GROMACS .gro file of C-alpha atoms in nm:
model
  382
    1MET     CA    1 -19.255   8.444  -6.435
    2ARG     CA    2 -18.922   8.582  -6.316
    3SER     CA    3 -18.808   8.234  -6.208
    4LEU     CA    4 -18.891   8.093  -6.552
    5LEU     CA    5 -18.699   8.374  -6.721
    6GLY     CA    6 -18.402   8.308  -6.493
    7ILE     CA    7 -18.397   7.940  -6.586
    8CYS     CA    8 -18.401   8.026  -6.958
    9VAL     CA    9 -18.112   8.271  -6.918
   10LEU     CA   10 -17.913   8.010  -6.722
   11CYS     CA   11 -17.968   7.749  -6.995
   12LEU     CA   12 -17.852   7.991  -7.263
   13MET     CA   13 -17.537   8.061  -7.065
   14TRP     CA   14 -17.450   7.688  -7.063
   15VAL     CA   15 -17.504   7.638  -7.438
   16PRO     CA   16 -17.152   7.758  -7.547
   17LEU     CA   17 -16.997   7.508  -7.305
   18LEU     CA   18 -17.174   7.204  -7.449
   19GLN     CA   19 -16.977   6.970  -7.675
   20GLY     CA   20 -17.101   6.966  -8.028
   21CYS     CA   21 -17.033   6.754  -8.337
   22ALA     CA   22 -16.766   6.980  -8.486
   23ASN     CA   23 -16.499   6.710  -8.451
   24SER     CA   24 -16.716   6.423  -8.578
   25ARG     CA   25 -16.617   6.256  -8.904
   26ASP     CA   26 -16.855   6.161  -9.183
   27ILE     CA   27 -16.855   5.786  -9.242
   28GLN     CA   28 -16.809   5.833  -9.617
   29ASN     CA   29 -16.486   6.024  -9.551
   30LEU     CA   30 -16.307   5.741  -9.370
   31ALA     CA   31 -16.081   5.465  -9.502
   32TYR     CA   32 -16.185   5.141  -9.330
   33VAL     CA   33 -15.895   4.904  -9.257
   34THR     CA   34 -16.005   4.539  -9.287
   35ALA     CA   35 -15.671   4.356  -9.267
   36LEU     CA   36 -15.313   4.428  -9.169
   37GLY     CA   37 -14.989   4.258  -9.272
   38ILE     CA   38 -14.670   4.305  -9.068
   39ASP     CA   39 -14.319   4.214  -9.184
   40TYR     CA   40 -13.960   4.289  -9.082
   41GLU     CA   41 -13.693   4.335  -9.351
   42ASP     CA   42 -13.359   4.512  -9.370
   43GLY     CA   43 -13.385   4.637  -9.013
   44LYS     CA   44 -13.723   4.802  -9.075
   45TYR     CA   45 -14.079   4.721  -8.975
   46LYS     CA   46 -14.303   4.708  -9.282
   47THR     CA   47 -14.680   4.727  -9.266
   48TYR     CA   48 -14.941   4.659  -9.530
   49VAL     CA   49 -15.286   4.806  -9.472
   50GLN     CA   50 -15.580   4.663  -9.666
   51VAL     CA   51 -15.866   4.906  -9.729
   52LEU     CA   52 -16.199   4.810  -9.890
   53ASN     CA   53 -16.484   5.022 -10.015
   54PHE     CA   54 -16.787   4.877  -9.840
   55SER     CA   55 -17.026   5.019 -10.099
   56ASN     CA   56 -16.865   4.784 -10.353
   57ILE     CA   57 -16.901   4.470 -10.140
   58ALA     CA   58 -17.245   4.524  -9.986
   59ARG     CA   59 -17.485   4.241 -10.072
   60SER     CA   60 -17.801   4.345 -10.253
   61GLU     CA   61 -18.037   4.224 -10.524
   62ASN     CA   62 -17.829   4.406 -10.781
   63THR     CA   63 -17.500   4.238 -10.679
   64GLN     CA   64 -17.336   4.078 -10.982
   65LEU     CA   65 -17.113   3.779 -10.919
   66GLY     CA   66 -16.780   3.794 -11.098
   67THR     CA   67 -16.740   4.171 -11.075
   68LYS     CA   68 -16.398   4.243 -10.930
   69VAL     CA   69 -16.390   4.448 -10.612
   70PRO     CA   70 -16.104   4.702 -10.593
   71ILE     CA   71 -15.858   4.629 -10.313
   72TRP     CA   72 -15.638   4.911 -10.188
   73ILE     CA   73 -15.309   4.839 -10.010
   74GLY     CA   74 -15.122   5.108  -9.819
   75LYS     CA   75 -14.755   5.049  -9.728
   76GLY     CA   76 -14.559   5.194  -9.439
   77GLN     CA   77 -14.221   5.137  -9.278
   78GLY     CA   78 -14.027   5.257  -8.978
   79ASP     CA   79 -13.774   5.174  -8.710
   80THR     CA   80 -14.061   5.068  -8.482
   81LEU     CA   81 -14.398   4.914  -8.551
   82ALA     CA   82 -14.585   5.220  -8.425
   83ILE     CA   83 -14.393   5.446  -8.665
   84ALA     CA   84 -14.454   5.207  -8.956
   85LEU     CA   85 -14.828   5.208  -8.887
   86THR     CA   86 -14.845   5.588  -8.879
   87ASP     CA   87 -14.631   5.617  -9.192
   88THR     CA   88 -14.929   5.515  -9.405
   89ASN     CA   89 -15.132   5.807  -9.273
   90ALA     CA   90 -14.901   6.055  -9.445
   91THR     CA   91 -15.036   5.966  -9.789
   92SER     CA   92 -15.382   5.841  -9.703
   93GLN     CA   93 -15.636   6.087  -9.840
   94PHE     CA   94 -15.885   5.988  -9.569
   95PRO     CA   95 -15.834   5.913  -9.199
   96LEU     CA   96 -15.778   5.541  -9.136
   97PHE     CA   97 -16.044   5.379  -8.917
   98TRP     CA   98 -15.935   5.056  -8.742
   99GLY     CA   99 -16.265   4.954  -8.586
  100HIS     CA  100 -16.338   4.711  -8.871
  101LEU     CA  101 -16.000   4.535  -8.860
  102LYS     CA  102 -16.077   4.164  -8.886
  103ALA     CA  103 -15.745   3.990  -8.957
  104VAL     CA  104 -15.376   4.039  -8.883
  105VAL     CA  105 -15.113   3.847  -9.081
  106LEU     CA  106 -14.758   3.820  -8.944
  107SER     CA  107 -14.456   3.716  -9.147
  108GLU     CA  108 -14.213   3.450  -9.033
  109ASN     CA  109 -13.948   3.722  -8.990
  110ILE     CA  110 -14.158   3.915  -8.741
  111LEU     CA  111 -14.241   3.599  -8.547
  112ARG     CA  112 -13.875   3.516  -8.505
  113ARG     CA  113 -13.804   3.872  -8.393
  114ASP     CA  114 -14.079   3.919  -8.135
  115GLY     CA  115 -14.434   3.828  -8.236
  116LYS     CA  116 -14.572   3.882  -7.885
  117GLU     CA  117 -14.451   4.242  -7.860
  118THR     CA  118 -14.574   4.310  -8.211
  119TYR     CA  119 -14.930   4.212  -8.131
  120SER     CA  120 -14.911   4.392  -7.797
  121THR     CA  121 -14.815   4.718  -7.972
  122LEU     CA  122 -15.102   4.684  -8.216
  123ASN     CA  123 -15.352   4.600  -7.945
  124ARG     CA  124 -15.275   4.918  -7.748
  125PHE     CA  125 -15.471   5.125  -8.000
  126TYR     CA  126 -15.824   5.174  -7.870
  127GLU     CA  127 -15.995   5.122  -8.208
  128VAL     CA  128 -15.853   4.771  -8.253
  129ARG     CA  129 -16.080   4.503  -8.110
  130TYR     CA  130 -15.968   4.197  -7.915
  131ASN     CA  131 -16.144   3.944  -8.139
  132VAL     CA  132 -15.915   3.988  -8.439
  133LEU     CA  133 -15.809   3.675  -8.627
  134VAL     CA  134 -15.430   3.628  -8.630
  135TYR     CA  135 -15.232   3.428  -8.886
  136ALA     CA  136 -14.871   3.368  -8.985
  137THR     CA  137 -14.753   3.325  -9.342
  138ARG     CA  138 -14.458   3.261  -9.569
  139GLU     CA  139 -14.630   3.425  -9.864
  140LYS     CA  140 -14.579   3.780  -9.986
  141MET     CA  141 -14.800   4.019  -9.792
  142THR     CA  142 -14.931   4.180 -10.109
  143ASP     CA  143 -15.041   3.838 -10.239
  144ILE     CA  144 -15.221   3.757  -9.914
  145LEU     CA  145 -15.400   4.091  -9.886
  146THR     CA  146 -15.515   4.096 -10.250
  147GLN     CA  147 -15.647   3.740 -10.254
  148ARG     CA  148 -16.014   3.713 -10.351
  149SER     CA  149 -16.274   3.444 -10.295
  150LEU     CA  150 -16.471   3.236 -10.545
  151PHE     CA  151 -16.656   3.429 -10.816
  152ASN     CA  152 -16.414   3.719 -10.754
  153LEU     CA  153 -16.597   3.808 -10.435
  154SER     CA  154 -16.424   4.034 -10.187
  155PRO     CA  155 -16.159   3.909  -9.940
  156LEU     CA  156 -16.423   3.928  -9.666
  157ASP     CA  157 -16.576   3.611  -9.815
  158THR     CA  158 -16.260   3.402  -9.770
  159ILE     CA  159 -16.170   3.169  -9.483
  160MET     CA  160 -15.916   3.424  -9.357
  161TYR     CA  161 -16.201   3.646  -9.242
  162THR     CA  162 -16.483   3.402  -9.173
  163SER     CA  163 -16.266   3.143  -8.987
  164MET     CA  164 -16.496   2.884  -9.142
  165GLN     CA  165 -16.387   2.522  -9.120
  166VAL     CA  166 -16.415   2.378  -9.469
  167ARG     CA  167 -16.526   2.016  -9.499
  168SER     CA  168 -16.214   1.854  -9.636
  169GLN     CA  169 -15.975   1.586  -9.523
  170SER     CA  170 -15.745   1.836  -9.356
  171PRO     CA  171 -15.944   2.116  -9.189
  172TYR     CA  172 -15.789   2.047  -8.852
  173ILE     CA  173 -15.583   2.366  -8.826
  174LEU     CA  174 -15.840   2.616  -8.704
  175SER     CA  175 -15.831   2.995  -8.698
  176ALA     CA  176 -15.736   3.167  -8.374
  177TYR     CA  177 -15.842   3.498  -8.223
  178GLY     CA  178 -15.581   3.736  -8.091
  179ASN     CA  179 -15.723   3.751  -7.738
  180ARG     CA  180 -15.702   3.371  -7.706
  181LEU     CA  181 -15.347   3.368  -7.841
  182ILE     CA  182 -15.234   3.627  -7.587
  183ALA     CA  183 -15.410   3.441  -7.304
  184ASN     CA  184 -15.245   3.111  -7.399
  185MET     CA  185 -14.908   3.279  -7.453
  186ASN     CA  186 -14.904   3.401  -7.093
  187GLU     CA  187 -15.027   3.072  -6.946
  188PRO     CA  188 -14.761   2.834  -6.803
  189GLY     CA  189 -14.732   2.505  -6.987
  190ASN     CA  190 -14.946   2.614  -7.279
  191SER     CA  191 -14.754   2.541  -7.598
  192PHE     CA  192 -15.004   2.709  -7.826
  193TYR     CA  193 -14.987   2.740  -8.203
  194MET     CA  194 -15.063   3.012  -8.456
  195PRO     CA  195 -15.220   2.894  -8.784
  196SER     CA  196 -15.019   2.943  -9.101
  197ILE     CA  197 -15.212   3.064  -9.405
  198ALA     CA  198 -15.104   3.020  -9.766
  199ILE     CA  199 -15.241   3.040 -10.120
  200ASN     CA  200 -15.312   2.718 -10.308
  201ARG     CA  201 -15.262   2.797 -10.676
  202SER     CA  202 -15.325   2.451 -10.823
  203THR     CA  203 -15.676   2.345 -10.719
  204TRP     CA  204 -15.919   2.592 -10.877
  205LEU     CA  205 -15.959   2.711 -11.236
  206GLU     CA  206 -16.163   2.998 -11.371
  207GLU     CA  207 -16.233   2.843 -11.709
  208LYS     CA  208 -15.870   2.756 -11.805
  209LYS     CA  209 -15.694   3.009 -11.585
  210GLN     CA  210 -15.559   2.902 -11.247
  211LYS     CA  211 -15.705   3.088 -10.950
  212GLY     CA  212 -15.544   3.086 -10.607
  213MET     CA  213 -15.746   3.016 -10.293
  214PHE     CA  214 -15.659   3.035  -9.924
  215GLU     CA  215 -15.566   2.725  -9.727
  216MET     CA  216 -15.413   2.645  -9.388
  217ASP     CA  217 -15.075   2.491  -9.463
  218GLY     CA  218 -14.937   2.445  -9.112
  219ALA     CA  219 -14.888   2.606  -8.773
  220TYR     CA  220 -14.620   2.791  -8.576
  221PHE     CA  221 -14.563   2.675  -8.219
  222PHE     CA  222 -14.459   2.896  -7.930
  223ASN     CA  223 -14.339   2.838  -7.578
  224GLN     CA  224 -14.340   3.116  -7.319
  225GLY     CA  225 -14.407   3.368  -7.596
  226ARG     CA  226 -14.111   3.264  -7.811
  227LEU     CA  227 -14.127   3.092  -8.147
  228VAL     CA  228 -14.016   2.729  -8.129
  229ASP     CA  229 -14.070   2.584  -8.477
  230ARG     CA  230 -14.318   2.526  -8.756
  231MET     CA  231 -14.505   2.208  -8.847
  232SER     CA  232 -14.669   2.147  -9.184
  233VAL     CA  233 -15.029   2.041  -9.229
  234ASP     CA  234 -14.921   1.684  -9.312
  235GLU     CA  235 -14.706   1.662  -9.001
  236LEU     CA  236 -15.000   1.779  -8.788
  237LYS     CA  237 -15.253   1.526  -8.912
  238GLY     CA  238 -15.277   1.361  -8.570
  239ILE     CA  239 -15.380   1.686  -8.402
  240ARG     CA  240 -15.730   1.661  -8.545
  241TRP     CA  241 -15.816   1.396  -8.284
  242ALA     CA  242 -15.731   1.646  -8.010
  243THR     CA  243 -15.947   1.931  -8.142
  244ARG     CA  244 -16.307   1.909  -8.030
  245LYS     CA  245 -16.412   2.212  -8.236
  246ILE     CA  246 -16.362   2.017  -8.558
  247VAL     CA  247 -16.700   1.994  -8.727
  248ARG     CA  248 -16.609   1.716  -8.968
  249THR     CA  249 -16.293   1.536  -9.078
  250SER     CA  250 -16.256   1.235  -9.307
  251LEU     CA  251 -16.035   0.935  -9.229
  252GLN     CA  252 -15.912   0.681  -9.481
  253VAL     CA  253 -15.933   0.331  -9.334
  254PRO     CA  254 -15.709   0.069  -9.503
  255LEU     CA  255 -15.887  -0.255  -9.598
  256ASP     CA  256 -15.780  -0.578  -9.764
  257GLU     CA  257 -15.663  -0.589 -10.127
  258GLY     CA  258 -15.540  -0.231 -10.113
  259LYS     CA  259 -15.888  -0.081 -10.074
  260LYS     CA  260 -15.958   0.213  -9.845
  261ALA     CA  261 -16.285   0.294  -9.675
  262VAL     CA  262 -16.370   0.651  -9.573
  263ILE     CA  263 -16.538   0.750  -9.247
  264SER     CA  264 -16.635   1.106  -9.164
  265PHE     CA  265 -16.587   1.183  -8.793
  266THR     CA  266 -16.717   1.478  -8.591
  267HIS     CA  267 -16.610   1.656  -8.270
  268PRO     CA  268 -16.337   1.422  -8.131
  269LYS     CA  269 -16.303   1.406  -7.754
  270LEU     CA  270 -15.952   1.377  -7.610
  271LYS     CA  271 -15.859   1.317  -7.246
  272VAL     CA  272 -15.501   1.341  -7.120
  273ARG     CA  273 -15.401   1.167  -6.794
  274PRO     CA  274 -15.050   1.246  -6.664
  275LYS     CA  275 -14.891   0.971  -6.453
  276VAL     CA  276 -14.591   1.048  -6.233
  277THR     CA  277 -14.355   0.753  -6.188
  278GLY     CA  278 -14.147   0.675  -5.882
  279SER     CA  279 -13.835   0.814  -6.050
  280GLY     CA  280 -14.004   1.148  -6.106
  281ASP     CA  281 -14.065   1.103  -6.478
  282VAL     CA  282 -14.409   1.160  -6.630
  283THR     CA  283 -14.601   0.960  -6.888
  284PHE     CA  284 -14.922   1.070  -7.052
  285ASP     CA  285 -15.206   0.830  -7.127
  286LEU     CA  286 -15.444   0.951  -7.398
  287SER     CA  287 -15.799   0.842  -7.468
  288VAL     CA  288 -15.996   0.947  -7.776
  289THR     CA  289 -16.367   0.899  -7.837
  290VAL     CA  290 -16.514   0.988  -8.174
  291ASN     CA  291 -16.835   0.919  -8.369
  292GLY     CA  292 -16.852   0.890  -8.746
  293THR     CA  293 -17.056   0.829  -9.058
  294ILE     CA  294 -16.956   0.589  -9.333
  295ARG     CA  295 -16.883   0.754  -9.667
  296GLU     CA  296 -16.726   0.459  -9.846
  297SER     CA  297 -16.711   0.105  -9.708
  298PHE     CA  298 -16.667  -0.156  -9.988
  299ASN     CA  299 -16.923  -0.362  -9.789
  300ALA     CA  300 -16.679  -0.413  -9.502
  301PRO     CA  301 -16.841  -0.508  -9.167
  302ILE     CA  302 -16.905  -0.224  -8.925
  303LYS     CA  303 -16.697  -0.391  -8.653
  304GLU     CA  304 -16.398  -0.423  -8.884
  305LEU     CA  305 -16.427  -0.060  -8.992
  306GLU     CA  306 -16.428   0.058  -8.632
  307GLN     CA  307 -16.126  -0.151  -8.535
  308LYS     CA  308 -15.919  -0.041  -8.832
  309ALA     CA  309 -16.026   0.321  -8.783
  310GLU     CA  310 -15.903   0.303  -8.423
  311GLN     CA  311 -15.566   0.172  -8.539
  312ALA     CA  312 -15.539   0.442  -8.808
  313ILE     CA  313 -15.616   0.715  -8.553
  314GLU     CA  314 -15.353   0.581  -8.312
  315ASP     CA  315 -15.094   0.571  -8.592
  316GLU     CA  316 -15.166   0.935  -8.682
  317ILE     CA  317 -15.133   1.051  -8.322
  318ARG     CA  318 -14.805   0.869  -8.263
  319LYS     CA  319 -14.659   0.992  -8.594
  320THR     CA  320 -14.747   1.354  -8.518
  321TYR     CA  321 -14.602   1.319  -8.168
  322ARG     CA  322 -14.271   1.182  -8.302
  323ILE     CA  323 -14.234   1.467  -8.550
  324ALA     CA  324 -14.333   1.728  -8.289
  325LEU     CA  325 -14.081   1.582  -8.045
  326SER     CA  326 -13.797   1.631  -8.293
  327LYS     CA  327 -13.896   2.000  -8.320
  328LYS     CA  328 -13.963   2.043  -7.946
  329CYS     CA  329 -14.328   2.122  -8.008
  330ASP     CA  330 -14.624   2.011  -7.799
  331PRO     CA  331 -14.932   2.000  -8.028
  332PHE     CA  332 -15.133   1.784  -7.785
  333GLN     CA  333 -15.062   2.027  -7.497
  334LEU     CA  334 -14.936   1.753  -7.267
  335GLU     CA  335 -14.735   2.004  -7.064
  336GLU     CA  336 -15.049   2.204  -6.991
  337ALA     CA  337 -15.231   1.890  -6.875
  338LEU     CA  338 -14.950   1.826  -6.624
  339TYR     CA  339 -14.956   2.189  -6.510
  340ARG     CA  340 -15.331   2.171  -6.446
  341GLN     CA  341 -15.322   1.845  -6.254
  342ASN     CA  342 -14.982   1.851  -6.086
  343PRO     CA  343 -14.825   2.200  -6.095
  344ARG     CA  344 -14.549   2.110  -5.848
  345VAL     CA  345 -14.411   1.838  -6.077
  346PHE     CA  346 -14.456   2.061  -6.382
  347HIS     CA  347 -14.250   2.345  -6.235
  348LYS     CA  348 -13.980   2.100  -6.133
  349LEU     CA  349 -13.950   1.943  -6.479
  350SER     CA  350 -13.978   2.271  -6.674
  351GLN     CA  351 -13.735   2.466  -6.460
  352GLY     CA  352 -13.540   2.711  -6.675
  353GLY     CA  353 -13.780   2.670  -6.967
  354LYS     CA  354 -13.670   2.311  -7.025
  355PHE     CA  355 -13.865   2.100  -7.276
  356PHE     CA  356 -13.906   1.779  -7.077
  357LEU     CA  357 -14.107   1.561  -7.317
  358ASN     CA  358 -13.923   1.263  -7.467
  359GLU     CA  359 -13.992   0.945  -7.666
  360HIS     CA  360 -14.118   0.769  -7.352
  361SER     CA  361 -14.356   1.047  -7.241
  362LEU     CA  362 -14.642   0.928  -7.459
  363GLY     CA  363 -14.791   0.630  -7.281
  364SER     CA  364 -15.095   0.425  -7.372
  365LEU     CA  365 -15.352   0.532  -7.631
  366ARG     CA  366 -15.711   0.417  -7.596
  367ILE     CA  367 -15.913   0.491  -7.908
  368LYS     CA  368 -16.289   0.434  -7.934
  369ALA     CA  369 -16.430   0.493  -8.282
  370ASN     CA  370 -16.807   0.451  -8.312
  371VAL     CA  371 -16.986   0.428  -8.646
  372THR     CA  372 -17.324   0.583  -8.569
  373SER     CA  373 -17.457   0.620  -8.922
  374THR     CA  374 -17.418   0.463  -9.263
  375GLY     CA  375 -17.553   0.760  -9.454
  376LYS     CA  376 -17.855   0.711  -9.678
  377TYR     CA  377 -17.777   0.342  -9.724
  378LYS     CA  378 -17.929   0.105  -9.473
  379GLU     CA  379 -17.671  -0.121  -9.313
  380VAL     CA  380 -17.661  -0.297  -8.980
  381VAL     CA  381 -17.515  -0.071  -8.713
  382LYS     CA  382 -17.465  -0.218  -8.369
   0.00000   0.00000   0.00000
C-alpha cells in the first residue's frame, strides 16, 4: 500500500514538468499561405503572399460553381528576402502558416539577381516543403496570384498548382518541383530550365467578357546556377521529343496540295550518344522513338504519314537546337549526356564554364515514328 502511494506521489510531482498544449494554435486562427511571389525592384526585395480561406474552397454537395472565392494578397518588402517575408507578419491578423505552400513564382528581375540564393533562403524555413512547384514569370505578381480557374473556381484548380499537362499542341513545357531544380542546378553539365508561366487573355470568354487563363509561355535556362537566357514556347517546340513525361502532343504532318494531317504522339523516347572525334571535338547523335494515333489523315497511307512525321520531328529538333545555340542554351541536355558518359572530356571542354556546343555538335538524327492506332476508324496499320 505504501509503495502504491509513493508511486502516485511521484507521478504528481512530475505533472508540472510535462509539456502541455498552451502554445498550440487553433487551426481556425491561422492564415494558410498557398502561393508566394518574389520580385526585386528599386533595390528592395518584394514578396507577395497569397492566402486562401479553405472553408470557401472545400468541395461539397452544396458547392456552387461560379461563386467567386476571395483571394487575399499580403505584400512585404525589405533589404533582404528574409526581412521582406517577415514584413507581412506585422499586419497579418493571424499567424502565417507555410505548410500548405504549393507554388513559388519568381520574377525575371529576381532570376537575374540570384534565383538560386532566393530559393535557398526560402527553403531554410522548416514549414516549407521540398515539393513546391517553382515558376518564373514576366507578368505582374498580383495578376498571377489572383488568377482563377474556369467557373471562377479557386486558384488551387489551375495548372499552376496541379502541374497538370493539358492536352494541346504545345504542352511540352512541364512544371518543375523545387527539389528537382536545386538538384539539377548543382549537377555538372545539367543545363536545366525553369518553366515560365503567363496569363492568356484571348482564348476564353465568360459570355462576352474575356477571361484570362494560365499557360506556359516559355522557359528560363540556367547553367551552374546562373541565368543564361529565355526561350519562348514556339522556340522550344522541338523539346517535346526529348521529354518522356509528355502524356500527349499533336503534330501537324504536311501532305500534298497544302493539306496537313494530325497525329497525336505519346511519351517520346530520346537517346543521346556523344561521339568524341580524333581532334577532341564532340558530336551528338540523337535517336527518337515515338508512337502515335491518327487524328486527321485525309486518307493518306500509313507509311507516308510515318515518313513525313519523322521528317517534321527532325525539322523541329534542328530548329530548336539552332535557336538555343544562338542563346547558349542546352534544352536537349547534350552537355549532361557527355558528362555522364565521358566526364574527362566534359571537364576539358567546359573548363572555366565555357559553352562548348556549336553548329557542328548536333550530328545525325534517327527518328522512328510508329502509327499504332487509327482511332475509332478502321484502317490498315502495318
